[in-house]
Tab-separated table of C-alpha atoms in Angstrom:
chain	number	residue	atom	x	y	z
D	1	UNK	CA	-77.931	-62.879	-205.272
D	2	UNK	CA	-81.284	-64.242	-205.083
D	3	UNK	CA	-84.149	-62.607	-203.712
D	4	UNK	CA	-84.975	-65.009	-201.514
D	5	UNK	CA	-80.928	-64.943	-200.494
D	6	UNK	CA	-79.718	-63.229	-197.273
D	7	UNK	CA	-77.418	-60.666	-198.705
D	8	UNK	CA	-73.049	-61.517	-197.685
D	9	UNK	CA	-72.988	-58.710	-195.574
D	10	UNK	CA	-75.548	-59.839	-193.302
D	11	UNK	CA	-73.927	-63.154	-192.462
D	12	UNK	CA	-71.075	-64.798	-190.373
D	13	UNK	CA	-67.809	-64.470	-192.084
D	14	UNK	CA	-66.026	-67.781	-191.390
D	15	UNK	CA	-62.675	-67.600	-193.372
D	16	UNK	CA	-60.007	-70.494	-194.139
D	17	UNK	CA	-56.133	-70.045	-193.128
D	18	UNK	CA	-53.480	-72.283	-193.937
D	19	UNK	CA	-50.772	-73.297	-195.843
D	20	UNK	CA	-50.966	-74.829	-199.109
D	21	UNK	CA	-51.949	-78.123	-199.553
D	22	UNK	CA	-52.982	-78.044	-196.200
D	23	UNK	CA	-56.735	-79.211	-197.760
D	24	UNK	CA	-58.960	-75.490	-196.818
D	25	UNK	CA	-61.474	-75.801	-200.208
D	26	UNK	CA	-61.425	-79.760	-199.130
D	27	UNK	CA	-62.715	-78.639	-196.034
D	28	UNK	CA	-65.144	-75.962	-197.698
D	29	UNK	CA	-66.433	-78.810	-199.492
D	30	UNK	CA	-66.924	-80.239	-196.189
D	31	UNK	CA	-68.087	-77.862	-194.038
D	32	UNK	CA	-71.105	-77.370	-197.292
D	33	UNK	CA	-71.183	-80.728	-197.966
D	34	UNK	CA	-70.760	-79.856	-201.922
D	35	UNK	CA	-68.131	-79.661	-204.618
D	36	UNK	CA	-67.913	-76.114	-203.995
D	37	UNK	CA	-64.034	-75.467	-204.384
D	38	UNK	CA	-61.564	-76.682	-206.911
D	39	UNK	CA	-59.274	-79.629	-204.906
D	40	UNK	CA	-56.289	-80.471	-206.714
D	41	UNK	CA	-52.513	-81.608	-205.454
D	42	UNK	CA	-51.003	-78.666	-207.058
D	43	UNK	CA	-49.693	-76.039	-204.354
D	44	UNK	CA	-51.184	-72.507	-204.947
D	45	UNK	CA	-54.455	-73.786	-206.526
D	46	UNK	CA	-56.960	-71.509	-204.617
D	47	UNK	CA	-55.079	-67.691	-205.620
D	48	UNK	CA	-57.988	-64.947	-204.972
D	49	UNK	CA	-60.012	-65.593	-202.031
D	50	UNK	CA	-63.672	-67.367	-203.019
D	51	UNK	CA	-66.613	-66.913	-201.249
D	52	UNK	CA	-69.264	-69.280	-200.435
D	53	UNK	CA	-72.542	-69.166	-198.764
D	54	UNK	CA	-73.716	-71.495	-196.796
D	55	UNK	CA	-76.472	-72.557	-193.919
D	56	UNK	CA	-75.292	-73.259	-190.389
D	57	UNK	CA	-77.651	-74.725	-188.056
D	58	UNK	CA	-77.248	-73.165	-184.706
D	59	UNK	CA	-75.727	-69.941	-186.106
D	60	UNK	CA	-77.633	-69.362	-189.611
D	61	UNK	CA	-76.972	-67.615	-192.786
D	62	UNK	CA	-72.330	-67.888	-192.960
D	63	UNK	CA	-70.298	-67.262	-195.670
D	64	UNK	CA	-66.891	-69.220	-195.747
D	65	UNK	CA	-64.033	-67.755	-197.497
D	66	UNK	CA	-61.406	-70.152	-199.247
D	67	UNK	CA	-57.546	-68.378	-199.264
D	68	UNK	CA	-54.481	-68.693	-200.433
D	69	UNK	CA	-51.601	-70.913	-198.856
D	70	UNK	CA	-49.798	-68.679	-196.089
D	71	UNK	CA	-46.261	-70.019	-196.934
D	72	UNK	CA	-47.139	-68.770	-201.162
D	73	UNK	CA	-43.788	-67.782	-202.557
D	74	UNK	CA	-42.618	-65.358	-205.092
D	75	UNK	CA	-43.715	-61.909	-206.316
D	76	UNK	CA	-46.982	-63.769	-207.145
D	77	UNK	CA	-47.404	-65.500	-203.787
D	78	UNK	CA	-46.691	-62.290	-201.800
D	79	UNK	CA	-49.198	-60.460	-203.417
D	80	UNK	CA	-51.621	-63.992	-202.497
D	81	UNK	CA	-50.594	-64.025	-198.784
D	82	UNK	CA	-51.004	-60.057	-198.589
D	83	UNK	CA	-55.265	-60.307	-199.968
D	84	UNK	CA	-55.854	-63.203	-197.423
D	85	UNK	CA	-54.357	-61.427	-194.874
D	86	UNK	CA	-56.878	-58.363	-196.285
D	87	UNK	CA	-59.752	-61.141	-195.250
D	88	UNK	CA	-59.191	-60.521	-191.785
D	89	UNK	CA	-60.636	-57.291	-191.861
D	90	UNK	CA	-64.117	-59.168	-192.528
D	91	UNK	CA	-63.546	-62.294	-190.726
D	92	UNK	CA	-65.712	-63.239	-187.855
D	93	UNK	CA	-64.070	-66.248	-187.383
D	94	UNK	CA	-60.972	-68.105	-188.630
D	95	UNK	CA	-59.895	-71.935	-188.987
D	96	UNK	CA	-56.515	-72.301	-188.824
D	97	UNK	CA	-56.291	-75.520	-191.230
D	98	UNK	CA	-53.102	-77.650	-190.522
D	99	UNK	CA	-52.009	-80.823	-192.532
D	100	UNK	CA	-51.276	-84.305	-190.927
D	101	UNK	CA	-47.891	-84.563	-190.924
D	102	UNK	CA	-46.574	-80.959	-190.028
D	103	UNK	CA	-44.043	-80.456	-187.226
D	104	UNK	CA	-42.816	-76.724	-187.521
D	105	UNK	CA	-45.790	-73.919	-186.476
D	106	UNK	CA	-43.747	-71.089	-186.393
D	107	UNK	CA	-45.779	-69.540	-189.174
D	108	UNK	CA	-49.297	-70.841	-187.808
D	109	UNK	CA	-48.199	-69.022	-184.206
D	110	UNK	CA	-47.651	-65.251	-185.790
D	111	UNK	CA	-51.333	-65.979	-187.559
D	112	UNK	CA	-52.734	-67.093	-184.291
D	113	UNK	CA	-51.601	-63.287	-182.834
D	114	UNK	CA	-52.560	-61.735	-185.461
D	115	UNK	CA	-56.110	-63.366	-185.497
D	116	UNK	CA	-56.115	-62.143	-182.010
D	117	UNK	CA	-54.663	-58.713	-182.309
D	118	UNK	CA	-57.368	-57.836	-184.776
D	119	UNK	CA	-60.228	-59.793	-182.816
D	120	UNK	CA	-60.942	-62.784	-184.913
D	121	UNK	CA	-62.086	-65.739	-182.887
D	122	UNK	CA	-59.697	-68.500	-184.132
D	123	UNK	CA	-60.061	-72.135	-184.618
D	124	UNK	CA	-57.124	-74.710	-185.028
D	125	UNK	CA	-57.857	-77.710	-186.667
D	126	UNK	CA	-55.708	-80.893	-187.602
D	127	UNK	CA	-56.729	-81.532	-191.429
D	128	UNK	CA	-56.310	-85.758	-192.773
D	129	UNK	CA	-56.539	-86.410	-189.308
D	130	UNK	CA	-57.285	-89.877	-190.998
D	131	UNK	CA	-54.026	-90.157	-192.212
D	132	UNK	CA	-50.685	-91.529	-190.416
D	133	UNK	CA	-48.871	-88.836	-188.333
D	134	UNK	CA	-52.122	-87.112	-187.318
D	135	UNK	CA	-52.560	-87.262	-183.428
D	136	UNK	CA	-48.988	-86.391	-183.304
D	137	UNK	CA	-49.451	-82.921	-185.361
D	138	UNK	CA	-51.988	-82.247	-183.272
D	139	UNK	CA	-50.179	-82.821	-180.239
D	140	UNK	CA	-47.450	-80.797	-181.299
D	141	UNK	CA	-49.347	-78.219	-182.359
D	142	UNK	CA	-51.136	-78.074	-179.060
D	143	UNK	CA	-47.632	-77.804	-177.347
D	144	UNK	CA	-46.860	-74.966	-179.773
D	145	UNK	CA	-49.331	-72.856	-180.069
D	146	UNK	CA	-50.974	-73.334	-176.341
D	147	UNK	CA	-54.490	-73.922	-177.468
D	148	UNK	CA	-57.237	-76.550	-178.755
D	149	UNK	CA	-56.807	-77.849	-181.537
D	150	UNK	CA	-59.290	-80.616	-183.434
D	151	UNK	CA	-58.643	-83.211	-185.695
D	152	UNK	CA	-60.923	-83.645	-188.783
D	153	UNK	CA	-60.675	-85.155	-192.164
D	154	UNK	CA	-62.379	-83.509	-194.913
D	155	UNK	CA	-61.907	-86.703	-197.236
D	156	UNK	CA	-63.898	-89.291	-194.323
D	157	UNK	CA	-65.874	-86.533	-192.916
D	158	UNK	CA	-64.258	-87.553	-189.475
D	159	UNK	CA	-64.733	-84.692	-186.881
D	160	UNK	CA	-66.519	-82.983	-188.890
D	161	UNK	CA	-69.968	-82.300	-186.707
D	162	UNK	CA	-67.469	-81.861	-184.008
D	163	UNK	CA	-65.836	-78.853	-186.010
D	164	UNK	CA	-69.587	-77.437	-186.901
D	165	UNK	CA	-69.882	-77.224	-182.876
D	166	UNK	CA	-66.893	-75.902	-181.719
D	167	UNK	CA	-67.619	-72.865	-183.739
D	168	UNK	CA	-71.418	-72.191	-182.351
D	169	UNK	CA	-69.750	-72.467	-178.835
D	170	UNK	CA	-67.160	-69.555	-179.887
D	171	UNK	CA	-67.866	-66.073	-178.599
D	172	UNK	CA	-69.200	-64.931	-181.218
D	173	UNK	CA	-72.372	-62.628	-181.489
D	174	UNK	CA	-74.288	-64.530	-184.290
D	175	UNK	CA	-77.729	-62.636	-183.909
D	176	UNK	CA	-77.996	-59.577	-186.862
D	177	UNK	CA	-78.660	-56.677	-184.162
D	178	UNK	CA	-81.899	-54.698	-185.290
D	179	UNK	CA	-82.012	-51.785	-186.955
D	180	UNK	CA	-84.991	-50.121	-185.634
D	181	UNK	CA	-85.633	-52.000	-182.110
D	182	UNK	CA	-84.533	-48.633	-180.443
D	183	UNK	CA	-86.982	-46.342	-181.968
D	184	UNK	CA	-90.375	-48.933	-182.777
D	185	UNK	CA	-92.640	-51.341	-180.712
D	186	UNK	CA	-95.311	-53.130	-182.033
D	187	UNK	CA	-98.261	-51.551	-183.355
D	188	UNK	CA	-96.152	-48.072	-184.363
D	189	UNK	CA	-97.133	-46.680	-187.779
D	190	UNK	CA	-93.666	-46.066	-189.559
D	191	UNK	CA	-93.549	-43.559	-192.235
D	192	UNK	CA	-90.715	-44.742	-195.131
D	193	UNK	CA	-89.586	-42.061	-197.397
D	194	UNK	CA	-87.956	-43.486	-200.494
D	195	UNK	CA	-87.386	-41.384	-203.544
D	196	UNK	CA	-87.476	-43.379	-206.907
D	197	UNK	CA	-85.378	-41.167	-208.662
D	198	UNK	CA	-83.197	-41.887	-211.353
D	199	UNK	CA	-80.955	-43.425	-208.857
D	200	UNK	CA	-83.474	-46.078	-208.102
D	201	UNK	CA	-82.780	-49.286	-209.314
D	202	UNK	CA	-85.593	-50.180	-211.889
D	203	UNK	CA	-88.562	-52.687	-210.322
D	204	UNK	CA	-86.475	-53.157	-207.075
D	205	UNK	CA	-85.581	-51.276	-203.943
D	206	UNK	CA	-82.316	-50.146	-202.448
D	207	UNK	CA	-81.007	-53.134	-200.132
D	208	UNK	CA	-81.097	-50.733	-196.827
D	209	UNK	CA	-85.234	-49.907	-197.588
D	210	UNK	CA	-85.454	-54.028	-197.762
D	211	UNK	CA	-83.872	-54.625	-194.882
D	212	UNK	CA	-85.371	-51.618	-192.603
D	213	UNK	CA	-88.968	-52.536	-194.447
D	214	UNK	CA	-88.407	-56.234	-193.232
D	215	UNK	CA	-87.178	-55.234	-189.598
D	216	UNK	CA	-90.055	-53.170	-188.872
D	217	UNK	CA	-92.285	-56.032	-189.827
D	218	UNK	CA	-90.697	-58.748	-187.223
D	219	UNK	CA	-91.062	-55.649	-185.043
D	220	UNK	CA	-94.926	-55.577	-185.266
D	221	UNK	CA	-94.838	-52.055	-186.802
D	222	UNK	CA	-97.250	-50.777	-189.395
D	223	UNK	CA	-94.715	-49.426	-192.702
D	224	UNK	CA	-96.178	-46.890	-194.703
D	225	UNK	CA	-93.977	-46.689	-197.925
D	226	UNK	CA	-93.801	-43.370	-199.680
D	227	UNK	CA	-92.513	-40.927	-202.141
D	228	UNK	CA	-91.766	-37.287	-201.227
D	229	UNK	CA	-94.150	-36.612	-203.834
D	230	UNK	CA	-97.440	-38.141	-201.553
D	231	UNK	CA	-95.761	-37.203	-198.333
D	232	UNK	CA	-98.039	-34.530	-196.795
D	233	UNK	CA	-100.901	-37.925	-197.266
D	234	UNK	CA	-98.564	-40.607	-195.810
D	235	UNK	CA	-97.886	-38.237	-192.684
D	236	UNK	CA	-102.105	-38.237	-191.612
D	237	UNK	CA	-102.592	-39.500	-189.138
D	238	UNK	CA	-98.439	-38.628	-187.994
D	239	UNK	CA	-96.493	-41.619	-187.392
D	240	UNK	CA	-94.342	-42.346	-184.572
D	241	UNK	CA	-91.349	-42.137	-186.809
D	242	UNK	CA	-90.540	-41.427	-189.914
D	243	UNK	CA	-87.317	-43.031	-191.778
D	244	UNK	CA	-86.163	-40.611	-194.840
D	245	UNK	CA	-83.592	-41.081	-197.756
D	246	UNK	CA	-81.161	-38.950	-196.158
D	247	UNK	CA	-81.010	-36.927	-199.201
D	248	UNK	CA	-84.436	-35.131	-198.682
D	249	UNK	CA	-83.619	-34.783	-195.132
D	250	UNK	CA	-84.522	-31.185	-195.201
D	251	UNK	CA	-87.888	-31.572	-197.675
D	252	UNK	CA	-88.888	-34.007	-194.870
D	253	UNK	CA	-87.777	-32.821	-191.727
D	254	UNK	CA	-89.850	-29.200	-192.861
D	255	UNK	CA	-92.853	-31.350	-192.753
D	256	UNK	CA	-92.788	-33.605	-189.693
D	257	UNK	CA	-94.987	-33.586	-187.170
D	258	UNK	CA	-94.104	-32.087	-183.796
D	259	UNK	CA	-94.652	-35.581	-181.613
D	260	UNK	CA	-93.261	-37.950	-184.477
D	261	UNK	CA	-89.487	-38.806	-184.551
D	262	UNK	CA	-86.968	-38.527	-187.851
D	263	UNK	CA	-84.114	-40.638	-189.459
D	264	UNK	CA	-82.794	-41.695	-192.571
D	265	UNK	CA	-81.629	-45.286	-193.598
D	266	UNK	CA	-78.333	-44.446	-193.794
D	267	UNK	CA	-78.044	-43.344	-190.125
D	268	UNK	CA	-79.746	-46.666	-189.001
D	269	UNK	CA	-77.251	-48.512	-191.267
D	270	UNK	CA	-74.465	-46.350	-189.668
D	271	UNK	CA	-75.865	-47.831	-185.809
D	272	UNK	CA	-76.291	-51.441	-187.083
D	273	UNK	CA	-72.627	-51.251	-189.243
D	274	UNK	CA	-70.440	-48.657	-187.237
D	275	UNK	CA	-69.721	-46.827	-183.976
D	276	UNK	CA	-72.768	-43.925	-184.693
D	277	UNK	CA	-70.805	-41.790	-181.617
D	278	UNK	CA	-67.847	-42.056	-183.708
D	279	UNK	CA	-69.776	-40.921	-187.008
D	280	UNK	CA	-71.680	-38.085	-184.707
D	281	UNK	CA	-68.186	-36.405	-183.809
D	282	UNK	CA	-66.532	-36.740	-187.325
D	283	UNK	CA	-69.757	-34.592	-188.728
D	284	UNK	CA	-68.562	-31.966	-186.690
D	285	UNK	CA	-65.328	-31.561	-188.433
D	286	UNK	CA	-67.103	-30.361	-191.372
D	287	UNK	CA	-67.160	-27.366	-189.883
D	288	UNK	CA	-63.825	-26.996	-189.994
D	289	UNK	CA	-62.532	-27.697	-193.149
D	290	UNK	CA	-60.783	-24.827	-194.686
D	291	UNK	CA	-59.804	-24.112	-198.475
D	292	UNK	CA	-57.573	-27.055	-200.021
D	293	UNK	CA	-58.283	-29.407	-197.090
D	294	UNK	CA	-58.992	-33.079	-198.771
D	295	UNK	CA	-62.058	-35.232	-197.787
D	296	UNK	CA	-62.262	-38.649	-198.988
D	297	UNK	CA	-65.806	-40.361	-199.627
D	298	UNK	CA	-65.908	-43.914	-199.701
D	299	UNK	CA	-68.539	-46.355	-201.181
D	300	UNK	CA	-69.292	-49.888	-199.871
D	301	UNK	CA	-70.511	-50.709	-203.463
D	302	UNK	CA	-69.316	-49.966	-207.293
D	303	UNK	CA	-71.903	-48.704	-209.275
D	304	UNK	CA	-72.095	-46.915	-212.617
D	305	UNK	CA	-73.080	-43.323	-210.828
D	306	UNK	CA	-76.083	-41.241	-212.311
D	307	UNK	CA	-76.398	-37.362	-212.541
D	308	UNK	CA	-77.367	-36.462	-209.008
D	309	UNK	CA	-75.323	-39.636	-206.960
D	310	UNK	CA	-75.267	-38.468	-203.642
D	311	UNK	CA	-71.294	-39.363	-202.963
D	312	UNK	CA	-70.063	-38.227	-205.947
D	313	UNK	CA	-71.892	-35.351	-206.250
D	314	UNK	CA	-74.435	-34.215	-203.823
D	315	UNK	CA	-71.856	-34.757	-201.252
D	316	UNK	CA	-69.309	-32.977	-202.397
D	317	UNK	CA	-71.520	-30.153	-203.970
D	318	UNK	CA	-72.649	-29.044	-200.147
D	319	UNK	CA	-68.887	-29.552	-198.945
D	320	UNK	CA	-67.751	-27.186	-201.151
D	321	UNK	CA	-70.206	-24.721	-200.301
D	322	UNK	CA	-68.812	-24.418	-197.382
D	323	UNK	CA	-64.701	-24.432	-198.396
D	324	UNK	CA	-62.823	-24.899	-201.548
D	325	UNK	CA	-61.946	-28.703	-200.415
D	326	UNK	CA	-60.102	-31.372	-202.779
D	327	UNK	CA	-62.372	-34.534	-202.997
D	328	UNK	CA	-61.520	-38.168	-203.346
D	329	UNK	CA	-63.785	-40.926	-204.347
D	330	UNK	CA	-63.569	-44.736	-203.464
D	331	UNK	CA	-65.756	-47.961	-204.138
D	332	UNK	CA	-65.457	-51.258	-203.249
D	333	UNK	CA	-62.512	-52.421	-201.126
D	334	UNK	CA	-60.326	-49.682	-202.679
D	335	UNK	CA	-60.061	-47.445	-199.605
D	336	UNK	CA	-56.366	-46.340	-199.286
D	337	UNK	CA	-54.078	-47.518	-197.158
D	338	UNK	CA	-51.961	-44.104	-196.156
D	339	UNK	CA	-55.124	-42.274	-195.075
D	340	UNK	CA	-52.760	-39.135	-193.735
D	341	UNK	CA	-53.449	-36.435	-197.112
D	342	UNK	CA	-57.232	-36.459	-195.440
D	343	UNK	CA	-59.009	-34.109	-192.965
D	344	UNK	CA	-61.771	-36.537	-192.978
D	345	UNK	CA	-63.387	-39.939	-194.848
D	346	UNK	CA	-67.195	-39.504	-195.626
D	347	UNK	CA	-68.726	-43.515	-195.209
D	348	UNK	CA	-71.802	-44.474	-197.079
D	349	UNK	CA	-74.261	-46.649	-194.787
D	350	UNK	CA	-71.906	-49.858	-195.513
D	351	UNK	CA	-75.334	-51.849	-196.446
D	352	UNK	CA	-72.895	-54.160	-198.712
D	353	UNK	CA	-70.546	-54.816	-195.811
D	354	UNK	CA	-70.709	-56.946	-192.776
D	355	UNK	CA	-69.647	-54.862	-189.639
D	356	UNK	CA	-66.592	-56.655	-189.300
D	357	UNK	CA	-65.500	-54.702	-192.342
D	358	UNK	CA	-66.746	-51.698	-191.156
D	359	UNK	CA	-65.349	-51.423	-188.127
D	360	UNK	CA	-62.109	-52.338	-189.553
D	361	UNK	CA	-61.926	-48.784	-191.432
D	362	UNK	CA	-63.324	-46.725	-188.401
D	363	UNK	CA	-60.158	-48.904	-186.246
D	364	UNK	CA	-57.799	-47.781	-189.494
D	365	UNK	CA	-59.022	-44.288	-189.029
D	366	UNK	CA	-58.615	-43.739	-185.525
D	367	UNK	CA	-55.105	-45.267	-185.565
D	368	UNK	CA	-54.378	-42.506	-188.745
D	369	UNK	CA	-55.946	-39.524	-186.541
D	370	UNK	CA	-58.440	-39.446	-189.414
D	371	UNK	CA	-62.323	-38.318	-188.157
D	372	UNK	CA	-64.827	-40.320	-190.122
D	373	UNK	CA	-68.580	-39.815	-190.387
D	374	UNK	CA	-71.281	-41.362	-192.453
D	375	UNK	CA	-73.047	-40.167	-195.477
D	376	UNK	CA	-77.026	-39.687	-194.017
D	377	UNK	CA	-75.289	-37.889	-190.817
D	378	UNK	CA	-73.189	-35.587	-192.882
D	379	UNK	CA	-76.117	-34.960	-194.707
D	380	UNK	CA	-77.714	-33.981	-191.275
D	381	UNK	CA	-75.310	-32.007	-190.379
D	382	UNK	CA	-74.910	-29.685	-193.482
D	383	UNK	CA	-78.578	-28.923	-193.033
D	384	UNK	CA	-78.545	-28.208	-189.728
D	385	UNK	CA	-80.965	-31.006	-188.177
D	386	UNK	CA	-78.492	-33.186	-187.174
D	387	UNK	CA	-80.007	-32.604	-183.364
D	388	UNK	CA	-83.232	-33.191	-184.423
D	389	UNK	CA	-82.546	-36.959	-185.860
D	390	UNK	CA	-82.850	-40.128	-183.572
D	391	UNK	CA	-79.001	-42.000	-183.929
């Protein structure tokens, strides 16, 4: 990613459904207006989902995903189908991609449900509309599946500006929600805390100090970046809030000032990401883990961990201070399926998901029974200032 790039997670997931050959990377390389996706007449081409990011006037920074063909076959295909169904749980938005010629939308009408059980706003579009046979599929398909549907051709460009509107008039919240609007106005002086610590990436910061650094500056606040090392210096005069890495939460918290106001980047990722009520309750159950309960922590991001990382160690360290707990570690999109073995899933921030995601594992932990809280509120919690931070 470039540094001038707005990172995946902050931008509109707009993912492509259909069966094969039903032309979805044609109509990425439409909607981007580049040769961004292989195009070929053999079925199955696109296997993996593909990512591309793109500019959308009227909504902003998207990023369409490409997927396999619904209707994939075999041991191979199933396994195709199952990850783009998996590309739901990110998906803002979905076009339903159908080919010129199709009569049967059986399939097409249990995707449709499914885009709405889950929440995805859905799109239906007519593909080669150019092409002989296409006002009919599209009537049909109206008929069928009882809803709009557009024609486009990704070959002519036909429809196309058509398509780019019908999906800024969707009801869909395109603006990034701020992460510090509840706690800053303009002209507040903002103490950062940010530990560079062998964790630290070298000559860079974390991407949750970026984007808190950046918010407070469209907010009109004043940032004053710090170690805990020149703390007591950054805190004169004191600041109307200070934002810690939520592993020195206690180092910090023994130093703030009686009228300024604490929390960590992780807890403001956790309100921007999540459901913070929902993280606020799980911390509780911490308290009431007992010996050989299991706890599962799971990572947004794979990383090569260092001596001190806070979910594989620090984390787990304090839980089992407190009980003789089995603990499981996740990164990535690995995060189980069968979440019943757990007495409760420990989140990092989520800074390299969009919320979409997110809120897809707090839904598949509520349906399990499962509590799950976040890592900077855990952190909180276990040292006993969790009433004293600003969710």
């Amino acid at each position: 990613m470039s540094l001038m790039e707005t990172p995946r997670s902050d931008r509109v997931h707009i993912a492509l459904f259909g069966r094969r050959n039903a032309g979805k990377s044609s109509f990425i390389n439409a909607l981007t207006g580049q040769p961004l996706a292989i195009v070929s007449d053999t079925p199955g081409t696109t296997a993996d989902p593909v990512y591309k990011s793109i500019e959308i006037f009227g909504i902003g920074p998207c990023v369409l995903i490409d997927t396999a063909g619904l209707d994939d076959e075999g041991d191979l295909g199933k396994l195709r189908v199952e990850k783009s169904r998996k590309v739901l749980n990110k998906a803002d938005v979905a076009l339903l991609i159908i080919s010129a010629g199709q009569r049967d939308f059986e399939m097409e009408r249990q995707w449709l449900s499914d885009f709405k059980r889950m929440g995805v706003k859905p799109l239906v579009i007519v593909n080669k509309a150019d092409l002989e046979g296409g006002e009919e599929t599209a009537s049909l398909a109206r008929s069928a599946l009882k809803t709009e549907v557009l024609l486009a051709s990704a070959r002519t460009g036909m429809g196309m500006e058509a398509v780019f509107e019908a999906i800024r008039a969707l009801p869909v919240d395109f603006e990034r929600v701020s992460l510090t609007g509840h706690l800053v106005k303009a002209g507040d002086r903002v103490v950062l805390v940010m530990p560079q610590d062998i964790q630290a990436p070298r000559g860079r910061l974390i991407l949750p100090q970026v984007q808190v650094l950046r918010d407070l500056l469209d907010r009109g606040a004043i940032a004053v970046c710090t170690t805990p090392g020149s703390l007591d210096e950054a805190l004169c005069p004191p600041p109307a809030l200070i934002i810690t890495d939520s592993q020195v939460f206690p180092q910090v918290y023994a130093k703030k000032p009686e009228g300024s106001r604490l929390t960590s980047f992780s807890v403001l990722m956790a309100r921007e990401k999540g459901d913070i009520e929902v993280f606020a309750r799980g911390a509780a159950v911490i308290d009431q883990l007992r010996d050989g309960d299991r706890v599962l922590i799971a990572e947004a991001c794979s990383h090569n961990p260092q001596d001190g990382d806070i979910g594989r160690v620090k984390i787990p360290s304090l839980l089992k201070k407190r009980a003789a707990v089995e603990v499981d570690v996740v990164s990535g999109q690995n995060f189980p399926e069968d979440l019943s073995p757990y007495k409760l899933v420990i989140h990092c921030g989520g800074c390299m998901f969009n919320r979409r995601y997110m809120m897809s594992r707090i839904e598949q932990c509520r349906i399990a029974g499962v509590p799950i809280t976040n890592y900077g509120i855990a952190l909180a919690h276990m040292s006993g200032i969790l009433e004293h931070v600003e969710l």
